[in-house]
mmCIF file of C-alpha atoms in Angstrom:
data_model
loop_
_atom_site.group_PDB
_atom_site.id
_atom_site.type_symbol
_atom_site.label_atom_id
_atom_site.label_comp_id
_atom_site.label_asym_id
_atom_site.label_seq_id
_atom_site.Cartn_x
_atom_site.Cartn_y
_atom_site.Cartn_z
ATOM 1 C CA UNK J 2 7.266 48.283 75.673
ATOM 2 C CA UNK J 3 6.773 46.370 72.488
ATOM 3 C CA UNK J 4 10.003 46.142 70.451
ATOM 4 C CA UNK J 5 8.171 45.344 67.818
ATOM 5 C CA UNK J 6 7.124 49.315 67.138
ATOM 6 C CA UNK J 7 9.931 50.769 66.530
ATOM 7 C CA UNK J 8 11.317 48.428 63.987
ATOM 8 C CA UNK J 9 11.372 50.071 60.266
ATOM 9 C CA UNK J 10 10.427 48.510 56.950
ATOM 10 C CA UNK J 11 10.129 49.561 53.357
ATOM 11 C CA UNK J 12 6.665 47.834 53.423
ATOM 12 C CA UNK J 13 5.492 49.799 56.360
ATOM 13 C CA UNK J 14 6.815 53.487 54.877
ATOM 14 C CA UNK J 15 5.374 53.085 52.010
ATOM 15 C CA UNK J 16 2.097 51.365 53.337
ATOM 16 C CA UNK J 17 2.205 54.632 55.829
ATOM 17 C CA UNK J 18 2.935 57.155 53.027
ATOM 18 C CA UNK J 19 -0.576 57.845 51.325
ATOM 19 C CA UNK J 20 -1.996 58.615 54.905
ATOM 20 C CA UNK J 21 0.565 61.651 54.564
ATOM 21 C CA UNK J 22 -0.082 63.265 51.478
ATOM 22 C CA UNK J 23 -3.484 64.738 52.913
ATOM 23 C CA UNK J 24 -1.621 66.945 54.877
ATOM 24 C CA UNK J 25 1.919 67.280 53.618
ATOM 25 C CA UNK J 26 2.698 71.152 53.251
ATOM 26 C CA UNK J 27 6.486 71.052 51.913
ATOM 27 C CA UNK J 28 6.221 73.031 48.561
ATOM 28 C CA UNK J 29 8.717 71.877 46.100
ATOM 29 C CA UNK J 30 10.836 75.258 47.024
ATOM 30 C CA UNK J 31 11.454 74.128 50.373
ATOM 31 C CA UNK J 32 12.454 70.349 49.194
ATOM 32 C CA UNK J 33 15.262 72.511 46.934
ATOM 33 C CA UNK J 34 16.315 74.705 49.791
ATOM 34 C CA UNK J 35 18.902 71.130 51.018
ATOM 35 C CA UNK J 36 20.693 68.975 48.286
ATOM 36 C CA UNK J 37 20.406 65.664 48.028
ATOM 37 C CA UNK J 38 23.453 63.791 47.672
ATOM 38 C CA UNK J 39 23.377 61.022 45.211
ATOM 39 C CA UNK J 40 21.839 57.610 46.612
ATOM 40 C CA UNK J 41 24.870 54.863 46.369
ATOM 41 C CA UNK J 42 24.765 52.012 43.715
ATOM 42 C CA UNK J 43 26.478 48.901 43.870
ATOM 43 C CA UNK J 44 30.070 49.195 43.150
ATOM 44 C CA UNK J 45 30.217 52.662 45.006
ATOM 45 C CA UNK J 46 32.683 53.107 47.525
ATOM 46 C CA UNK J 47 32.368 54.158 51.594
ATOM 47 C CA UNK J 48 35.248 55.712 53.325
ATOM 48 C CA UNK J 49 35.494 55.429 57.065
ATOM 49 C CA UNK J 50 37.628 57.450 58.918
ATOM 50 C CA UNK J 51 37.879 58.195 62.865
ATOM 51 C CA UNK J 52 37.356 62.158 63.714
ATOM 52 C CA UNK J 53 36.348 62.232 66.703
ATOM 53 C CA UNK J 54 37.028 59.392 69.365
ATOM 54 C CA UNK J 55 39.887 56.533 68.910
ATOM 55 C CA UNK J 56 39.257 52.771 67.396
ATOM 56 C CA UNK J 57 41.207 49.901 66.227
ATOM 57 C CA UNK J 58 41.312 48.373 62.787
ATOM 58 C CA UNK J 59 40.024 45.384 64.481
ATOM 59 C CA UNK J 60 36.775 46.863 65.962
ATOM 60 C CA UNK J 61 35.950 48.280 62.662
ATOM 61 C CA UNK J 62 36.177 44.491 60.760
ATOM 62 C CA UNK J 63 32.610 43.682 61.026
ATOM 63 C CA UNK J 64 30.999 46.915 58.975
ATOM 64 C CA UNK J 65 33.615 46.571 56.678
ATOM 65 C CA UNK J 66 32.372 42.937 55.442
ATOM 66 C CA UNK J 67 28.822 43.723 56.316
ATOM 67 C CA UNK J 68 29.146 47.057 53.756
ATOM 68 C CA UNK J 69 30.958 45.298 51.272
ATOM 69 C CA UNK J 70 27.945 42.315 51.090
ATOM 70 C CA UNK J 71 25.839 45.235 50.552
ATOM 71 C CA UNK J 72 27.829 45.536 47.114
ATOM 72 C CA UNK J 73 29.842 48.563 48.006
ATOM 73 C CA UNK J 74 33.596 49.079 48.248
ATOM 74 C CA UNK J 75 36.062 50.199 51.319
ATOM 75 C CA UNK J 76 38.179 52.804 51.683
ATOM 76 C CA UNK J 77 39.962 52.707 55.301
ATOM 77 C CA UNK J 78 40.996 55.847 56.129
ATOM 78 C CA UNK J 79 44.166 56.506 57.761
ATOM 79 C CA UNK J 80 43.352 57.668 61.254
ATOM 80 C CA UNK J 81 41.512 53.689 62.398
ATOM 81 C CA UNK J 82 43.777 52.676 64.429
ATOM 82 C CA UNK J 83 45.684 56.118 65.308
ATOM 83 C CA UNK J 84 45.473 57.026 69.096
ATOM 84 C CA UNK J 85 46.252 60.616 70.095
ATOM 85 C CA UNK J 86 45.117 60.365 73.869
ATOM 86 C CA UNK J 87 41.189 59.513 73.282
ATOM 87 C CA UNK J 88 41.526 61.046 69.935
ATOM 88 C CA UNK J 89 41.927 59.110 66.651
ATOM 89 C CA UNK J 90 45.059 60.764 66.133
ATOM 90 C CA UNK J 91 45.808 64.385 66.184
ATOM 91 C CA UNK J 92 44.216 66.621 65.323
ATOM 92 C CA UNK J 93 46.282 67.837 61.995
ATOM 93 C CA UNK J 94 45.910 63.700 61.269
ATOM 94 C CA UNK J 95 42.771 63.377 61.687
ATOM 95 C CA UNK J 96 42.025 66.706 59.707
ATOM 96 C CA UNK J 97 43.926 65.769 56.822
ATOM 97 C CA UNK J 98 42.276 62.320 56.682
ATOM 98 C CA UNK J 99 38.741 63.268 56.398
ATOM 99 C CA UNK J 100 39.652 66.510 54.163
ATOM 100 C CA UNK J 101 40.676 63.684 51.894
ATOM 101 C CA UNK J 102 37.409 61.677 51.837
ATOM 102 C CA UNK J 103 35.871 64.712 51.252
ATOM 103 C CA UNK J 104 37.676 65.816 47.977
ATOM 104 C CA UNK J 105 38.319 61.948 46.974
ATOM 105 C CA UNK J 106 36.179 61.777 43.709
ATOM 106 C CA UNK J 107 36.015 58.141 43.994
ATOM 107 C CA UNK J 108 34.610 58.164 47.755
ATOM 108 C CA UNK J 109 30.783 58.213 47.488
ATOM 109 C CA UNK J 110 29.767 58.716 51.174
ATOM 110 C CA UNK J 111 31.966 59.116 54.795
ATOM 111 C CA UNK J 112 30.815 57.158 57.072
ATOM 112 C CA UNK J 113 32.741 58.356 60.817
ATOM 113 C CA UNK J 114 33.925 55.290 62.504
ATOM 114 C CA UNK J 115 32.486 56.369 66.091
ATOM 115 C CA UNK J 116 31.867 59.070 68.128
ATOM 116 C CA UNK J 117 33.480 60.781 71.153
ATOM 117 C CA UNK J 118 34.818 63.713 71.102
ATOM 118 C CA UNK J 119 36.675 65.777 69.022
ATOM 119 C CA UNK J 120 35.302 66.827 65.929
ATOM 120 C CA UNK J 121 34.304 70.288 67.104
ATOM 121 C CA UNK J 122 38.081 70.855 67.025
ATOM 122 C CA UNK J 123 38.777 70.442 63.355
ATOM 123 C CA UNK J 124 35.488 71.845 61.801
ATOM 124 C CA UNK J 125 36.475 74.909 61.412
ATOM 125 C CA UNK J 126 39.475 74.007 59.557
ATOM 126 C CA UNK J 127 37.499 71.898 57.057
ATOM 127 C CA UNK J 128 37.640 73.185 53.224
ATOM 128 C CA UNK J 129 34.091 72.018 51.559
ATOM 129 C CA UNK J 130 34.217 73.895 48.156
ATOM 130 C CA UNK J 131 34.822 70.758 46.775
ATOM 131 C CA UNK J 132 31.913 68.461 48.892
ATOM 132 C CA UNK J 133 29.746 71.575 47.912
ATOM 133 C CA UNK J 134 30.085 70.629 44.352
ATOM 134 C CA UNK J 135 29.850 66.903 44.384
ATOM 135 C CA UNK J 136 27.996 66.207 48.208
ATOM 136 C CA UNK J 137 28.367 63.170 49.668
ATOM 137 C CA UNK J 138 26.491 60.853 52.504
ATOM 138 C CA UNK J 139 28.531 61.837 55.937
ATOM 139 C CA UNK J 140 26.881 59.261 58.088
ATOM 140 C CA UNK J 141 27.126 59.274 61.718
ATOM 141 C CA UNK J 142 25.894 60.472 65.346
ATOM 142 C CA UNK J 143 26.813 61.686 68.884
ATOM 143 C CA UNK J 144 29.349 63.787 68.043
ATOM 144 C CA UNK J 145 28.934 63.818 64.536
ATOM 145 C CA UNK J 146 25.921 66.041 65.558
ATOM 146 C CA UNK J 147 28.704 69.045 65.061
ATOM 147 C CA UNK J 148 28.634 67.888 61.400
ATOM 148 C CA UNK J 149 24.841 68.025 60.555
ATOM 149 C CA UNK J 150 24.628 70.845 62.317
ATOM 150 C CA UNK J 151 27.995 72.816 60.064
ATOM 151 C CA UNK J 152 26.226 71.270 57.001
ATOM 152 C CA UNK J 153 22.463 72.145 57.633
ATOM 153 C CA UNK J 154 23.988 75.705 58.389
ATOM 154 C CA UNK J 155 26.434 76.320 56.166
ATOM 155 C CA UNK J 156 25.717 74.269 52.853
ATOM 156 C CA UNK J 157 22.219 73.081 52.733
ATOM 157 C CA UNK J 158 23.543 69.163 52.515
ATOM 158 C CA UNK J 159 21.581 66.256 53.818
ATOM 159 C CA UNK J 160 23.552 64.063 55.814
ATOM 160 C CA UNK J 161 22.627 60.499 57.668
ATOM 161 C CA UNK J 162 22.357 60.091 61.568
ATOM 162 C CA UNK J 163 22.762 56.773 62.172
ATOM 163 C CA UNK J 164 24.858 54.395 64.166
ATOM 164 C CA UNK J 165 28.485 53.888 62.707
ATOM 165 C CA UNK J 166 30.937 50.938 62.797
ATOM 166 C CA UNK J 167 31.426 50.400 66.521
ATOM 167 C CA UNK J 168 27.365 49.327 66.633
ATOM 168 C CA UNK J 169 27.793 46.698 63.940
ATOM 169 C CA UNK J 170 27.885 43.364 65.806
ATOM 170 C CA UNK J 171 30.422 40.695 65.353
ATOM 171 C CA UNK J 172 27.937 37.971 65.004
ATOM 172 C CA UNK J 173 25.706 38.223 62.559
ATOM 173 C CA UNK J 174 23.986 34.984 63.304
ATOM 174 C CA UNK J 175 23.582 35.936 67.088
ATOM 175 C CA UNK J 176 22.539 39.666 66.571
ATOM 176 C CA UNK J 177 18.863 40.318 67.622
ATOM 177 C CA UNK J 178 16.381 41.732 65.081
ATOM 178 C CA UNK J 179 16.691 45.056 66.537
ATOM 179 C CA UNK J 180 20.273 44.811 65.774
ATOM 180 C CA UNK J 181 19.593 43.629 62.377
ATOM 181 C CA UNK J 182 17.303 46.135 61.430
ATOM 182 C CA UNK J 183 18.892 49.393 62.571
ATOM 183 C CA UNK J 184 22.209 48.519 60.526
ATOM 184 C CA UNK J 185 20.193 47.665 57.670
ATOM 185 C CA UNK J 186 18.347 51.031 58.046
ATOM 186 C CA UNK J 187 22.157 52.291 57.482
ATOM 187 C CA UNK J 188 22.308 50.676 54.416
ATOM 188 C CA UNK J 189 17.760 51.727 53.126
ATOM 189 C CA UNK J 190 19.009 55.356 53.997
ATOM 190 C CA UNK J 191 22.334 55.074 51.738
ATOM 191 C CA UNK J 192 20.469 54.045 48.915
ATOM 192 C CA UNK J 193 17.567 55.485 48.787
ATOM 193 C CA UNK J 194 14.959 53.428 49.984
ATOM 194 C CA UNK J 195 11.588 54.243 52.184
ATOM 195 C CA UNK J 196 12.311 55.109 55.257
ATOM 196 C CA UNK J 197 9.141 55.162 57.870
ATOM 197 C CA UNK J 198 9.465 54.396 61.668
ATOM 198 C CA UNK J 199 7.149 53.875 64.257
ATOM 199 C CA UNK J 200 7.257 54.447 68.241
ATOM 200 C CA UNK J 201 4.633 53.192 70.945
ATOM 201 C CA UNK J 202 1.929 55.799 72.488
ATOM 202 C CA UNK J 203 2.818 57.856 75.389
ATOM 203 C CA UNK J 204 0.641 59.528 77.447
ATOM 204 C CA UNK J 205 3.125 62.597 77.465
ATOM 205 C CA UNK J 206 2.687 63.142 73.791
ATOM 206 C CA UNK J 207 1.160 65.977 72.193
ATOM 207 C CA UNK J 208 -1.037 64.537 69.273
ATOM 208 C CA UNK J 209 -0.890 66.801 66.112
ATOM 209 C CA UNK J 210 0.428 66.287 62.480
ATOM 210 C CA UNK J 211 2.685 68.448 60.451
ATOM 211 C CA UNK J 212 5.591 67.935 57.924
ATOM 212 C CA UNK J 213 8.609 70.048 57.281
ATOM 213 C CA UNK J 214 12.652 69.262 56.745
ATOM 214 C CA UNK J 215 13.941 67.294 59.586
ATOM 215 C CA UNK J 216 16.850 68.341 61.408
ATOM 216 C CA UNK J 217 18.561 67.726 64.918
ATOM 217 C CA UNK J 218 21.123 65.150 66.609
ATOM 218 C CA UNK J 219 22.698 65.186 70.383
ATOM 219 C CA UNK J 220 21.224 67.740 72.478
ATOM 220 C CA UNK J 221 24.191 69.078 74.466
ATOM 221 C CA UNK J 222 26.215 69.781 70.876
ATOM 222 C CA UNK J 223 23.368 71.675 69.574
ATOM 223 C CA UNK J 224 23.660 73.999 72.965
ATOM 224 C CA UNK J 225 27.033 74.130 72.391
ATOM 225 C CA UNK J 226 26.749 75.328 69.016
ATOM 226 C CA UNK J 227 24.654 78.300 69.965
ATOM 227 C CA UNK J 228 25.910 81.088 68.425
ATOM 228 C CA UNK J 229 28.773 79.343 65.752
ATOM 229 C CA UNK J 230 28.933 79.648 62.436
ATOM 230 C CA UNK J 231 27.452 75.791 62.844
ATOM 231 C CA UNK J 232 23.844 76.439 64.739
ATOM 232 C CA UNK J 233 21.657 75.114 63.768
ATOM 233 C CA UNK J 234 18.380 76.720 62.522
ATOM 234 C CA UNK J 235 15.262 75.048 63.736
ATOM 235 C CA UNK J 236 12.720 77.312 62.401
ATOM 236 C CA UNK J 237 10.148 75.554 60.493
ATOM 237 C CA UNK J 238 11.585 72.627 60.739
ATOM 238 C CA UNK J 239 10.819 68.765 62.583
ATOM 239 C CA UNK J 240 13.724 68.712 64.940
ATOM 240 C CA UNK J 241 14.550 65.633 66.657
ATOM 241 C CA UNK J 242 17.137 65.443 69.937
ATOM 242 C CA UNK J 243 18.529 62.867 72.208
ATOM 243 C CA UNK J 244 21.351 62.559 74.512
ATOM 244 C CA UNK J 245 23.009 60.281 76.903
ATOM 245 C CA UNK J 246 25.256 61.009 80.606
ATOM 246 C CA UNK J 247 23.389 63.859 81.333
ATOM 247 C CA UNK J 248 22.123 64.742 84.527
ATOM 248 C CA UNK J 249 18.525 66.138 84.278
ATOM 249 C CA UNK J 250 19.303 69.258 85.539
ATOM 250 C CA UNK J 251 21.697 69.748 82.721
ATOM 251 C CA UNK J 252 19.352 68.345 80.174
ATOM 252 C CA UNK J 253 16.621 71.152 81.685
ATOM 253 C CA UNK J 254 19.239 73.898 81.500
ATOM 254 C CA UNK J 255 19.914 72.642 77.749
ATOM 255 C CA UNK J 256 16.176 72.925 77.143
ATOM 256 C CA UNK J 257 15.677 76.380 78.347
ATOM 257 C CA UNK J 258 18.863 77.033 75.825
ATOM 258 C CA UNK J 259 16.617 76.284 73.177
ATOM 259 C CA UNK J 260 14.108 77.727 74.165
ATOM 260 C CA UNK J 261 15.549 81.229 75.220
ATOM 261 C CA UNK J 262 16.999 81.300 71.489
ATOM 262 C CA UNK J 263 14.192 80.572 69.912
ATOM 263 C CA UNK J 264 15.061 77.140 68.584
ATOM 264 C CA UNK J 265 11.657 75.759 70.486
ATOM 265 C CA UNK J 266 9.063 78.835 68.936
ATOM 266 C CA UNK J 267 8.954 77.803 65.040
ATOM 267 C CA UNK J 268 9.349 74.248 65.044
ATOM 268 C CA UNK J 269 6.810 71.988 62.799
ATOM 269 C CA UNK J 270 7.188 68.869 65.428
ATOM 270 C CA UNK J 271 9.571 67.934 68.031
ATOM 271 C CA UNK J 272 10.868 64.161 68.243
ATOM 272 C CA UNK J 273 12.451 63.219 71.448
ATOM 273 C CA UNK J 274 14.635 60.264 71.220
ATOM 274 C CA UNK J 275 16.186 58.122 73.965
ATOM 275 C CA UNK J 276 17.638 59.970 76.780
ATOM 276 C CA UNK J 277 19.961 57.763 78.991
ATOM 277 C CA UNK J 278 20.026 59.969 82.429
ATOM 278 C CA UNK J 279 22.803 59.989 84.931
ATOM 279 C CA UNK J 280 21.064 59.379 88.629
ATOM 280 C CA UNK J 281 20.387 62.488 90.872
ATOM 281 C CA UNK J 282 22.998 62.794 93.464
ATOM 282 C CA UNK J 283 21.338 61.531 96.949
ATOM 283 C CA UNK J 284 20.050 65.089 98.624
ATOM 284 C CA UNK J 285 20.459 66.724 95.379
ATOM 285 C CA UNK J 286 17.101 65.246 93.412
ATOM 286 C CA UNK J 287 15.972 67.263 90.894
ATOM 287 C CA UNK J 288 11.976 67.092 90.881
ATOM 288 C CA UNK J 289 11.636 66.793 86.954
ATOM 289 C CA UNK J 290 11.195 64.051 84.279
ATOM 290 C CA UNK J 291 12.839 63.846 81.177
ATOM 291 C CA UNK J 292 8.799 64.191 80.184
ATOM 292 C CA UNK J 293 7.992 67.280 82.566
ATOM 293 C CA UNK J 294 11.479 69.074 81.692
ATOM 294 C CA UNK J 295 10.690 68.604 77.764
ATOM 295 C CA UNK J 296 6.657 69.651 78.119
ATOM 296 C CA UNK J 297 7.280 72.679 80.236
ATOM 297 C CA UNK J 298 9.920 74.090 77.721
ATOM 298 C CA UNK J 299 6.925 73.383 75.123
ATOM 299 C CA UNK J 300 3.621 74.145 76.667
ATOM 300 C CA UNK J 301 3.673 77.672 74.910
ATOM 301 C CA UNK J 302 3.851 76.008 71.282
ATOM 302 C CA UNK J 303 1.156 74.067 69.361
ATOM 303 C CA UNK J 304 2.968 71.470 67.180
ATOM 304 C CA UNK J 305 3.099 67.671 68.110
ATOM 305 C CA UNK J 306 5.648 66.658 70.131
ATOM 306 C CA UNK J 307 6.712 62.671 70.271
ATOM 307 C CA UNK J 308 8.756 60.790 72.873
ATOM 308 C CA UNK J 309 10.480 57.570 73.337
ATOM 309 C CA UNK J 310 11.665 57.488 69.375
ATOM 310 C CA UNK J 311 14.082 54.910 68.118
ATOM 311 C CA UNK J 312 16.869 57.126 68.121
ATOM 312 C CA UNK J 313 19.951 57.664 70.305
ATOM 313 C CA UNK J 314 22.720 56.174 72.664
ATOM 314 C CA UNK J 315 20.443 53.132 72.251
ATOM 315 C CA UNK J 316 19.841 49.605 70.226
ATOM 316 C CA UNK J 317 16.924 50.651 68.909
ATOM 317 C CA UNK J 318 18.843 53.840 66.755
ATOM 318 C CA UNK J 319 17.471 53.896 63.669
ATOM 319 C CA UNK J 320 18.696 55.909 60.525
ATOM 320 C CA UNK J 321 17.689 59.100 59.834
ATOM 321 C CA UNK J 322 18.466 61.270 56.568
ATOM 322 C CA UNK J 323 18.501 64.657 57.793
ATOM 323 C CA UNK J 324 18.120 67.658 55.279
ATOM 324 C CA UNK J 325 15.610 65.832 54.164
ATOM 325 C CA UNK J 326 11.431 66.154 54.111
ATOM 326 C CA UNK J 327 9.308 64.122 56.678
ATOM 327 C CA UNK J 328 5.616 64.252 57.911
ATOM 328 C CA UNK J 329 5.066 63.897 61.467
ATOM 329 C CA UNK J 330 1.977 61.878 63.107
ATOM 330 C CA UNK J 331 1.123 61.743 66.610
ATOM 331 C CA UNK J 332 -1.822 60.108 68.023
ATOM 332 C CA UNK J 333 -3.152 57.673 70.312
ATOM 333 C CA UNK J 334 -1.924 54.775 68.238
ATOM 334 C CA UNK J 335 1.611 56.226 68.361
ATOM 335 C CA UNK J 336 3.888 58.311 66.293
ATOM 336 C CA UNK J 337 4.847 58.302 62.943
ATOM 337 C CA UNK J 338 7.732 59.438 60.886
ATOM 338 C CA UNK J 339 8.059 59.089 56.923
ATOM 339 C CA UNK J 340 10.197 60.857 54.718
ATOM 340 C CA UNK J 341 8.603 62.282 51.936
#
């Protein structure tokens, strides 16, 4: 696989953007129907707090001086370095810290430290009158899924999958380009730059073109949301998914989830991101692809449908504002994803 393909550049979305507009359908209504939070300027400041799995003050080092060379400020938020089993502190701690990044005037985006597990636990206990008001960039993945999700359901905020500070590396000056390039996508969706990615052909896509609001995250916390006052509605919208430690009979049962609730009939496109598989136990194969499991679920449905996108448990996990409008190409050169 070329490495080359999935790599993102400003000069590439907008080079890619006029091929769009032919067939872009979102109507200005539907752009209004998410806010926007403001983009950051130099100056602004980034709080990063832990609410879902634990890390150390030391492991967070590098994004702090990598965000602050961007030109922004720091706020560390009280729960780095807190350890409440695999927790980054309790959960009243880590509650109460990133209730205060949310009403903090002076904090201009959240980004979540790392993933895990955990946040499902406080969500509900969030108060967002305040973020409703003045919304803010929440950047993060994996878990964080449970946020987009609460967000895209209950407040119509777009929010930033991405990868978060345990994915910075250490060394700049040894970090690889794909490295490089998917922190610095962090950084293009933060401030409101272009963003347009592009993944290799494969023969299990399903060409087609469409555009609509693009929504989605880790696969086994949208299941699990199913029914909350955080599911997340798919209808009309690009969803992407990915997940990682599954085996692929859970990632099938998942998928007929989705399907059985509808989340799989309206969709405008469907991205499928990396999907790191746990091996079949010996006797106990399971028959099915990540490819056959995904098609099967889809064959009914006549939108494109993309696989092996730069997104996910993976290097190659690119920044995506969610919320937010796209247009969706798939064809035999590849796929293609801009936001409009």
């Amino acid at each position: 696989m070329n490495r080359k393909l999935f790599l993102s550049s400003f000069a590439a979305a907008t080079t890619l953007l006029p091929c769009f507009k032919t067939f872009a359908n979102i109507t200005a209504t539907e752009n209004l129907t998410f806010k926007i939070p403001p983009y950051l300027q130099p100056g602004d400041t980034i709080g990063i707090t832990s609410p879902a799995g634990y890390i150390t003050l030391a492991q967070i080092q590098s994004s702090v001086i990598e965000m602050e060379r961007w030109g922004f400020k720091v706020k560390i938020g009280e729960t780095i370095g807190k350890k409440d089993f695999t927790y980054g502190g309790t959960d009243d701690e880590r509650l109460k810290d990133f209730q205060s990044m949310l009403d903090d005037p002076n904090i201009t985006a959240i980004m979540c430290a790392r993933g895990g597990y955990g946040f499902v636990r406080i969500i509900d206990r969030l108060n967002f009158e305040n973020f409703a008001r003045r919304p803010k960039w929440i950047i993060g993945f994996s878990d964080i899924t449970v946020l987009h999700c609460h967000l895209s359901a209950n407040h119509h905020v777009a929010s930033i999958h991405s990868k978060m500070c345990n994915s910075f590396p250490d060394d700049w000056e040894n970090a690889d380009q794909t490295q490089m390039e998917t922190i610095l996508s962090i950084k293009n969706a933060l401030t409101g730059t272009a963003l347009g990615y592009n993944a290799p052909p494969n023969i299990n896509n399903r060409t087609g073109k469409s555009s609509g609001i693009l929504v989605g995250g880790n696969l086994s916390i949208i299941e699990t949301l199913a029914g909350s006052v955080s599911d997340l509605d798919t209808a009309h919208k690009i969803l992407f998914i990915e997940d990682t430690g599954e085996y692929l009979y859970s990632i099938d049962r998942m998928l007929w989830n989705l399907k059985r609730s509808g989340k799989l009939s309206n969709l405008k496109g469907l991205i499928v991101g990396g999907f790191k598989v746990k091996p079949d136990d010996v006797g106990e194969e399971f028959g099915k692809d990540i490819y056959e499991i995904v098609n099967e679920k889809v064959q009914d449905y006549q939108y494109p449908v993309a696989f092996d996108f730069p997104v996910g448990h993976q290097r190659n996990n690119f920044a995506l504002r969610c919320g937010t409008a796209h247009s969706l190409l798939v064809d035999e050169s590849g796929t293609k994803l801009i936001a409009t």
